[in-house]
PDB file of C-alpha atoms in Angstrom:
ATOM      1  CA  UNK A 171      37.001 123.288 110.696  1.00 53.00           C
ATOM      2  CA  UNK A 172      38.150 121.160 107.655  1.00 53.00           C
ATOM      3  CA  UNK A 173      37.083 124.150 105.250  1.00 53.00           C
ATOM      4  CA  UNK A 174      39.381 126.594 107.510  1.00 51.00           C
ATOM      5  CA  UNK A 175      42.351 123.911 107.608  1.00 58.00           C
ATOM      6  CA  UNK A 176      41.800 123.829 103.841  1.00 54.00           C
ATOM      7  CA  UNK A 177      41.883 127.518 103.310  1.00 51.00           C
ATOM      8  CA  UNK A 178      45.111 127.905 105.500  1.00 55.00           C
ATOM      9  CA  UNK A 179      46.894 125.592 103.297  1.00 59.00           C
ATOM     10  CA  UNK A 180      46.220 126.870 100.053  1.00 55.00           C
ATOM     11  CA  UNK A 181      47.244 130.557 101.643  1.00 57.00           C
ATOM     12  CA  UNK A 182      50.590 128.688 102.659  1.00 55.00           C
ATOM     13  CA  UNK A 183      51.220 127.539  99.250  1.00 51.00           C
ATOM     14  CA  UNK A 184      50.393 130.540  97.604  1.00 53.00           C
ATOM     15  CA  UNK A 185      52.805 132.738  99.943  1.00 52.00           C
ATOM     16  CA  UNK A 186      55.666 129.964  99.151  1.00 53.00           C
ATOM     17  CA  UNK A 187      55.295 130.237  95.439  1.00 53.00           C
ATOM     18  CA  UNK A 188      55.757 134.231  95.561  1.00 50.00           C
ATOM     19  CA  UNK A 189      59.703 134.353  96.558  1.00 49.00           C
ATOM     20  CA  UNK A 190      60.301 131.587  93.900  1.00 48.00           C
ATOM     21  CA  UNK A 191      58.712 133.841  91.102  1.00 49.00           C
ATOM     22  CA  UNK A 192      60.539 137.113  92.578  1.00 47.00           C
ATOM     23  CA  UNK A 193      63.916 134.938  91.982  1.00 52.00           C
ATOM     24  CA  UNK A 194      63.021 133.985  88.420  1.00 53.00           C
ATOM     25  CA  UNK A 195      65.403 136.194  86.193  1.00 57.00           C
ATOM     26  CA  UNK A 196      63.773 138.354  83.792  1.00 59.00           C
ATOM     27  CA  UNK A 197      64.159 137.256  80.020  1.00 61.00           C
ATOM     28  CA  UNK A 198      67.299 138.761  78.238  1.00 64.00           C
ATOM     29  CA  UNK A 199      66.215 141.053  75.211  1.00 63.00           C
ATOM     30  CA  UNK A 200      67.210 139.541  71.751  1.00 63.00           C
ATOM     31  CA  UNK A 201      70.705 140.308  70.908  1.00 63.00           C
ATOM     32  CA  UNK A 202      70.888 142.846  67.870  1.00 65.00           C
ATOM     33  CA  UNK A 203      72.240 141.385  64.680  1.00 63.00           C
ATOM     34  CA  UNK A 204      76.028 142.186  64.077  1.00 65.00           C
ATOM     35  CA  UNK A 205      76.590 144.278  60.948  1.00 60.00           C
ATOM     36  CA  UNK A 206      78.855 142.604  58.401  1.00 61.00           C
ATOM     37  CA  UNK A 207      82.161 143.680  58.106  1.00 59.00           C
ATOM     38  CA  UNK A 208      82.880 146.201  55.323  1.00 63.00           C
ATOM     39  CA  UNK A 209      85.642 144.876  53.108  1.00 59.00           C
ATOM     40  CA  UNK A 210      88.831 147.006  53.117  1.00 56.00           C
ATOM     41  CA  UNK A 211      88.767 149.650  50.380  1.00 60.00           C
ATOM     42  CA  UNK A 212      91.715 149.473  47.842  1.00 59.00           C
ATOM     43  CA  UNK A 213      93.577 152.546  47.101  1.00 58.00           C
ATOM     44  CA  UNK A 214      94.219 153.588  43.701  1.00 58.00           C
ATOM     45  CA  UNK A 215      97.975 153.649  42.874  1.00 56.00           C
ATOM     46  CA  UNK A 216      99.639 156.835  42.878  1.00 50.00           C
ATOM     47  CA  UNK A 217     100.513 158.539  39.474  1.00 56.00           C
ATOM     48  CA  UNK A 218     104.213 158.763  38.538  1.00 48.00           C
ATOM     49  CA  UNK A 219     104.227 162.385  39.188  1.00 54.00           C
ATOM     50  CA  UNK A 220     102.687 162.181  42.558  1.00 59.00           C
ATOM     51  CA  UNK A 221     104.648 159.344  43.442  1.00 50.00           C
ATOM     52  CA  UNK A 222     107.832 161.270  42.490  1.00 46.00           C
ATOM     53  CA  UNK A 223     106.830 164.422  44.565  1.00 56.00           C
ATOM     54  CA  UNK A 224     106.025 161.989  47.537  1.00 55.00           C
ATOM     55  CA  UNK A 225     109.527 160.584  47.361  1.00 48.00           C
ATOM     56  CA  UNK A 226     111.351 163.954  46.924  1.00 49.00           C
ATOM     57  CA  UNK A 227     109.811 165.173  50.347  1.00 54.00           C
ATOM     58  CA  UNK A 228     110.525 161.841  52.203  1.00 54.00           C
ATOM     59  CA  UNK A 229     113.495 162.398  54.341  1.00 53.00           C
ATOM     60  CA  UNK A 230     116.302 159.880  53.878  1.00 56.00           C
ATOM     61  CA  UNK A 231     117.298 158.182  57.321  1.00 59.00           C
ATOM     62  CA  UNK A 232     120.826 159.110  57.969  1.00 63.00           C
ATOM     63  CA  UNK A 233     123.141 156.556  59.485  1.00 63.00           C
ATOM     64  CA  UNK A 234     124.654 158.463  62.472  1.00 62.00           C
ATOM     65  CA  UNK A 235     127.306 155.533  63.056  1.00 82.00           C
ATOM     66  CA  UNK A 236     129.138 156.828  59.971  1.00 88.00           C
ATOM     67  CA  UNK A 237     132.055 159.254  60.665  1.00 90.00           C
ATOM     68  CA  UNK A 238     133.848 160.964  57.839  1.00 93.00           C
ATOM     69  CA  UNK A 239     137.467 161.384  58.047  1.00 93.00           C
ATOM     70  CA  UNK A 240     139.349 164.775  56.856  1.00 95.00           C
ATOM     71  CA  UNK A 241     140.306 162.669  53.886  1.00 93.00           C
ATOM     72  CA  UNK A 242     136.674 161.906  53.248  1.00 94.00           C
ATOM     73  CA  UNK A 243     135.833 165.591  53.596  1.00 95.00           C
ATOM     74  CA  UNK A 244     138.425 166.520  51.179  1.00 95.00           C
ATOM     75  CA  UNK A 245     137.134 164.082  48.636  1.00 95.00           C
ATOM     76  CA  UNK A 246     133.525 165.290  49.031  1.00 96.00           C
ATOM     77  CA  UNK A 247     134.995 168.884  47.840  1.00 96.00           C
ATOM     78  CA  UNK A 248     135.760 167.134  44.496  1.00 95.00           C
ATOM     79  CA  UNK A 249     132.113 165.807  43.881  1.00 97.00           C
ATOM     80  CA  UNK A 250     130.464 166.995  40.943  1.00 97.00           C
ATOM     81  CA  UNK A 251     126.793 168.255  41.964  1.00 96.00           C
ATOM     82  CA  UNK A 252     123.876 169.429  39.960  1.00 96.00           C
ATOM     83  CA  UNK A 253     121.844 167.600  37.135  1.00 96.00           C
ATOM     84  CA  UNK A 254     124.304 165.380  35.302  1.00 97.00           C
ATOM     85  CA  UNK A 255     122.958 163.865  31.876  1.00 96.00           C
ATOM     86  CA  UNK A 256     123.539 160.188  31.341  1.00 96.00           C
ATOM     87  CA  UNK A 257     123.015 157.888  28.291  1.00 94.00           C
ATOM     88  CA  UNK A 258     119.479 156.836  26.815  1.00 90.00           C
ATOM     89  CA  UNK A 259     118.110 160.153  28.095  1.00 91.00           C
ATOM     90  CA  UNK A 260     118.616 159.720  31.807  1.00 92.00           C
ATOM     91  CA  UNK A 261     120.150 161.853  34.263  1.00 95.00           C
ATOM     92  CA  UNK A 262     121.101 161.848  37.802  1.00 96.00           C
ATOM     93  CA  UNK A 263     120.814 164.742  40.561  1.00 96.00           C
ATOM     94  CA  UNK A 264     123.325 165.128  42.858  1.00 97.00           C
ATOM     95  CA  UNK A 265     122.675 167.497  45.964  1.00 96.00           C
ATOM     96  CA  UNK A 266     124.645 168.152  49.048  1.00 96.00           C
ATOM     97  CA  UNK A 267     122.921 166.608  52.098  1.00 94.00           C
ATOM     98  CA  UNK A 268     122.616 168.727  55.268  1.00 92.00           C
ATOM     99  CA  UNK A 269     125.070 166.789  56.923  1.00 92.00           C
ATOM    100  CA  UNK A 270     128.608 167.612  55.527  1.00 93.00           C
ATOM    101  CA  UNK A 271     130.225 165.422  53.245  1.00 95.00           C
ATOM    102  CA  UNK A 272     127.000 163.703  52.580  1.00 96.00           C
ATOM    103  CA  UNK A 273     125.163 163.816  49.179  1.00 96.00           C
ATOM    104  CA  UNK A 274     121.462 162.643  47.984  1.00 95.00           C
ATOM    105  CA  UNK A 275     121.802 160.992  44.569  1.00 95.00           C
ATOM    106  CA  UNK A 276     118.718 160.353  42.624  1.00 94.00           C
ATOM    107  CA  UNK A 277     117.937 158.995  39.214  1.00 92.00           C
ATOM    108  CA  UNK A 278     115.492 161.198  37.129  1.00 86.00           C
ATOM    109  CA  UNK A 279     111.827 159.499  36.586  1.00 78.00           C
ATOM    110  CA  UNK A 280     112.977 156.337  38.048  1.00 80.00           C
ATOM    111  CA  UNK A 281     111.274 155.235  41.417  1.00 80.00           C
ATOM    112  CA  UNK A 282     113.215 153.912  44.343  1.00 77.00           C
ATOM    113  CA  UNK A 283     116.406 155.122  43.297  1.00 84.00           C
ATOM    114  CA  UNK A 284     117.002 157.987  45.912  1.00 90.00           C
ATOM    115  CA  UNK A 285     120.136 157.270  47.894  1.00 94.00           C
ATOM    116  CA  UNK A 286     122.052 159.168  50.778  1.00 94.00           C
ATOM    117  CA  UNK A 287     125.891 158.437  50.046  1.00 95.00           C
ATOM    118  CA  UNK A 288     129.064 159.515  51.381  1.00 96.00           C
ATOM    119  CA  UNK A 289     132.918 159.141  50.218  1.00 95.00           C
ATOM    120  CA  UNK A 290     134.480 155.964  50.830  1.00 92.00           C
ATOM    121  CA  UNK A 291     138.202 154.776  50.225  1.00 87.00           C
ATOM    122  CA  UNK A 292     139.029 154.049  46.657  1.00 85.00           C
ATOM    123  CA  UNK A 293     142.209 152.218  45.973  1.00 84.00           C
ATOM    124  CA  UNK A 294     142.088 153.421  42.138  1.00 85.00           C
ATOM    125  CA  UNK A 295     141.968 156.996  42.990  1.00 85.00           C
ATOM    126  CA  UNK A 296     138.420 157.501  41.574  1.00 91.00           C
ATOM    127  CA  UNK A 297     135.895 159.329  43.542  1.00 95.00           C
ATOM    128  CA  UNK A 298     133.537 156.721  45.168  1.00 95.00           C
ATOM    129  CA  UNK A 299     130.279 157.171  47.051  1.00 96.00           C
ATOM    130  CA  UNK A 300     128.336 154.819  48.684  1.00 94.00           C
ATOM    131  CA  UNK A 301     124.854 154.143  50.327  1.00 94.00           C
ATOM    132  CA  UNK A 302     125.559 150.920  52.313  1.00 90.00           C
ATOM    133  CA  UNK A 303     121.793 150.566  53.665  1.00 90.00           C
ATOM    134  CA  UNK A 304     120.516 150.730  50.165  1.00 90.00           C
ATOM    135  CA  UNK A 305     123.306 149.160  48.376  1.00 91.00           C
ATOM    136  CA  UNK A 306     124.328 151.646  45.758  1.00 93.00           C
ATOM    137  CA  UNK A 307     127.359 153.063  44.766  1.00 95.00           C
ATOM    138  CA  UNK A 308     128.181 156.251  42.486  1.00 96.00           C
ATOM    139  CA  UNK A 309     131.759 156.063  40.819  1.00 95.00           C
ATOM    140  CA  UNK A 310     132.979 159.187  39.529  1.00 96.00           C
ATOM    141  CA  UNK A 311     135.983 159.063  37.057  1.00 94.00           C
ATOM    142  CA  UNK A 312     137.937 161.730  34.974  1.00 92.00           C
ATOM    143  CA  UNK A 313     135.785 161.422  31.867  1.00 93.00           C
ATOM    144  CA  UNK A 314     132.546 160.005  33.168  1.00 95.00           C
ATOM    145  CA  UNK A 315     130.369 158.720  36.137  1.00 96.00           C
ATOM    146  CA  UNK A 316     128.140 155.624  36.794  1.00 96.00           C
ATOM    147  CA  UNK A 317     125.424 154.523  39.333  1.00 96.00           C
ATOM    148  CA  UNK A 318     125.237 150.958  40.101  1.00 94.00           C
ATOM    149  CA  UNK A 319     123.144 148.828  42.438  1.00 90.00           C
ATOM    150  CA  UNK A 320     125.089 146.352  44.281  1.00 85.00           C
ATOM    151  CA  UNK A 321     121.955 144.659  45.260  1.00 82.00           C
ATOM    152  CA  UNK A 322     120.583 144.092  41.929  1.00 81.00           C
ATOM    153  CA  UNK A 323     123.944 143.679  40.243  1.00 85.00           C
ATOM    154  CA  UNK A 324     123.468 146.103  37.427  1.00 88.00           C
ATOM    155  CA  UNK A 325     124.189 149.936  36.535  1.00 91.00           C
ATOM    156  CA  UNK A 326     121.222 152.038  37.117  1.00 92.00           C
ATOM    157  CA  UNK A 327     122.899 154.890  35.031  1.00 94.00           C
ATOM    158  CA  UNK A 328     125.877 155.091  32.744  1.00 95.00           C
ATOM    159  CA  UNK A 329     127.818 157.295  31.048  1.00 95.00           C
ATOM    160  CA  UNK A 330     127.025 160.342  32.970  1.00 97.00           C
ATOM    161  CA  UNK A 331     129.102 163.443  32.261  1.00 96.00           C
ATOM    162  CA  UNK A 332     129.459 166.687  33.952  1.00 96.00           C
ATOM    163  CA  UNK A 333     130.746 169.571  31.899  1.00 95.00           C
ATOM    164  CA  UNK A 334     134.069 168.948  33.314  1.00 95.00           C
ATOM    165  CA  UNK A 335     134.041 165.129  32.491  1.00 95.00           C
ATOM    166  CA  UNK A 336     132.769 166.138  28.905  1.00 94.00           C
ATOM    167  CA  UNK A 337     135.647 168.363  28.468  1.00 94.00           C
ATOM    168  CA  UNK A 338     138.101 165.567  29.593  1.00 93.00           C
ATOM    169  CA  UNK A 339     136.318 162.931  27.301  1.00 91.00           C
ATOM    170  CA  UNK A 340     136.850 165.157  24.333  1.00 92.00           C
ATOM    171  CA  UNK A 341     140.510 165.568  25.093  1.00 92.00           C
ATOM    172  CA  UNK A 342     140.759 161.773  25.555  1.00 91.00           C
ATOM    173  CA  UNK A 343     139.540 161.555  22.165  1.00 89.00           C
ATOM    174  CA  UNK A 344     141.897 163.815  20.562  1.00 91.00           C
ATOM    175  CA  UNK A 345     144.825 162.418  22.315  1.00 90.00           C
ATOM    176  CA  UNK A 346     144.030 158.820  23.678  1.00 86.00           C
ATOM    177  CA  UNK A 347     146.082 157.501  26.328  1.00 77.00           C
ATOM    178  CA  UNK A 348     148.475 154.888  25.519  1.00 72.00           C
ATOM    179  CA  UNK A 349     147.446 151.328  26.066  1.00 67.00           C
ATOM    180  CA  UNK A 350     149.362 149.325  28.729  1.00 60.00           C
ATOM    181  CA  UNK A 351     149.989 146.629  26.094  1.00 63.00           C
ATOM    182  CA  UNK A 352     151.534 149.067  23.628  1.00 63.00           C
ATOM    183  CA  UNK A 353     155.274 149.085  23.783  1.00 66.00           C
ATOM    184  CA  UNK A 354     157.002 152.007  25.359  1.00 63.00           C
ATOM    185  CA  UNK A 355     158.882 154.867  23.253  1.00 63.00           C
ATOM    186  CA  UNK A 356     162.797 154.126  22.839  1.00 65.00           C
ATOM    187  CA  UNK A 357     164.642 156.504  25.051  1.00 66.00           C
ATOM    188  CA  UNK A 358     166.486 159.280  23.265  1.00 66.00           C
ATOM    189  CA  UNK A 359     170.000 158.838  22.890  1.00 66.00           C
ATOM    190  CA  UNK A 360     172.490 161.756  23.199  1.00 66.00           C
ATOM    191  CA  UNK A 361     175.242 162.303  20.507  1.00 67.00           C
ATOM    192  CA  UNK A 362     178.585 161.004  21.494  1.00 68.00           C
ATOM    193  CA  UNK A 363     181.012 163.526  22.669  1.00 69.00           C
ATOM    194  CA  UNK A 364     184.841 163.533  21.780  1.00 62.00           C
ATOM    195  CA  UNK A 365     187.368 162.821  24.900  1.00 62.00           C
ATOM    196  CA  UNK A 366     189.684 165.415  25.438  1.00 59.00           C
ATOM    197  CA  UNK A 367     193.333 165.084  26.009  1.00 58.00           C
ATOM    198  CA  UNK A 368     195.501 166.096  28.935  1.00 58.00           C
ATOM    199  CA  UNK A 369     196.582 169.090  27.044  1.00 60.00           C
ATOM    200  CA  UNK A 370     193.006 170.540  26.458  1.00 57.00           C
ATOM    201  CA  UNK A 371     192.745 169.360  22.714  1.00 59.00           C
ATOM    202  CA  UNK A 372     189.829 167.203  21.620  1.00 54.00           C
ATOM    203  CA  UNK A 373     191.080 163.844  20.522  1.00 58.00           C
ATOM    204  CA  UNK A 374     189.075 161.999  17.762  1.00 58.00           C
ATOM    205  CA  UNK A 375     188.544 158.189  17.439  1.00 55.00           C
ATOM    206  CA  UNK A 376     191.352 158.039  14.653  1.00 58.00           C
ATOM    207  CA  UNK A 377     194.094 159.102  17.118  1.00 55.00           C
ATOM    208  CA  UNK A 378     194.468 162.638  15.985  1.00 56.00           C
ATOM    209  CA  UNK A 379     194.172 165.765  18.097  1.00 53.00           C
ATOM    210  CA  UNK A 380     192.480 168.962  17.493  1.00 53.00           C
ATOM    211  CA  UNK A 381     192.939 172.139  19.226  1.00 51.00           C
ATOM    212  CA  UNK A 382     190.037 174.140  20.638  1.00 50.00           C
ATOM    213  CA  UNK A 383     188.758 176.319  18.143  1.00 50.00           C
ATOM    214  CA  UNK A 384     191.317 175.690  15.412  1.00 52.00           C
ATOM    215  CA  UNK A 385     190.286 174.637  12.086  1.00 54.00           C
ATOM    216  CA  UNK A 386     191.317 171.196  10.544  1.00 53.00           C
ATOM    217  CA  UNK A 387     194.160 171.524   8.140  1.00 52.00           C
ATOM    218  CA  UNK A 388     193.479 170.918   4.156  1.00 53.00           C
ATOM    219  CA  UNK A 389     196.031 169.569   1.889  1.00 50.00           C
TER     220      UNK A 389
END
């Protein structure tokens, strides 16, 4: 009997240990090593010719809030377009934009000098184009033009002359305009006229009279 009870006890212990073994979670597989992050590759800078080509095809954002008046559109008709030579071998290309009255202004062989400009009112009567977003201004005078960067406070291109301006500059060299400091020419004085008497004869300052068409008497 003691042996039989011992067998039953061992059997009960074995059966009790089976659920505990079933509930034991299986070991997780070892995590794979994370590969090291690749360093970002640095792009080589674009060549000057390639950068120029990219800038030329990149559209310039238009400011739809700008509304041109009839006077502004009339000024736009007087803007010289094309390739305009400047000093120091530079030049400025002015091309009409798709929007009426707007112009694309770009300096040759100079990066980040491409502007979308439109006419603005000028107090001096000169033709003035501005790109307010990029802080640039194109000033067209009778004998020359210049491109100024208001952000940098310098002239990007100067002494730019279209064929019409070159003709005007030559004319100003031959006939320079007078300075405001020069004295004015004296007004021309007309010769004095002899007063006429009541009988139609001319009277000279000496008091004698002379008939019209008569010759003075000689003694």
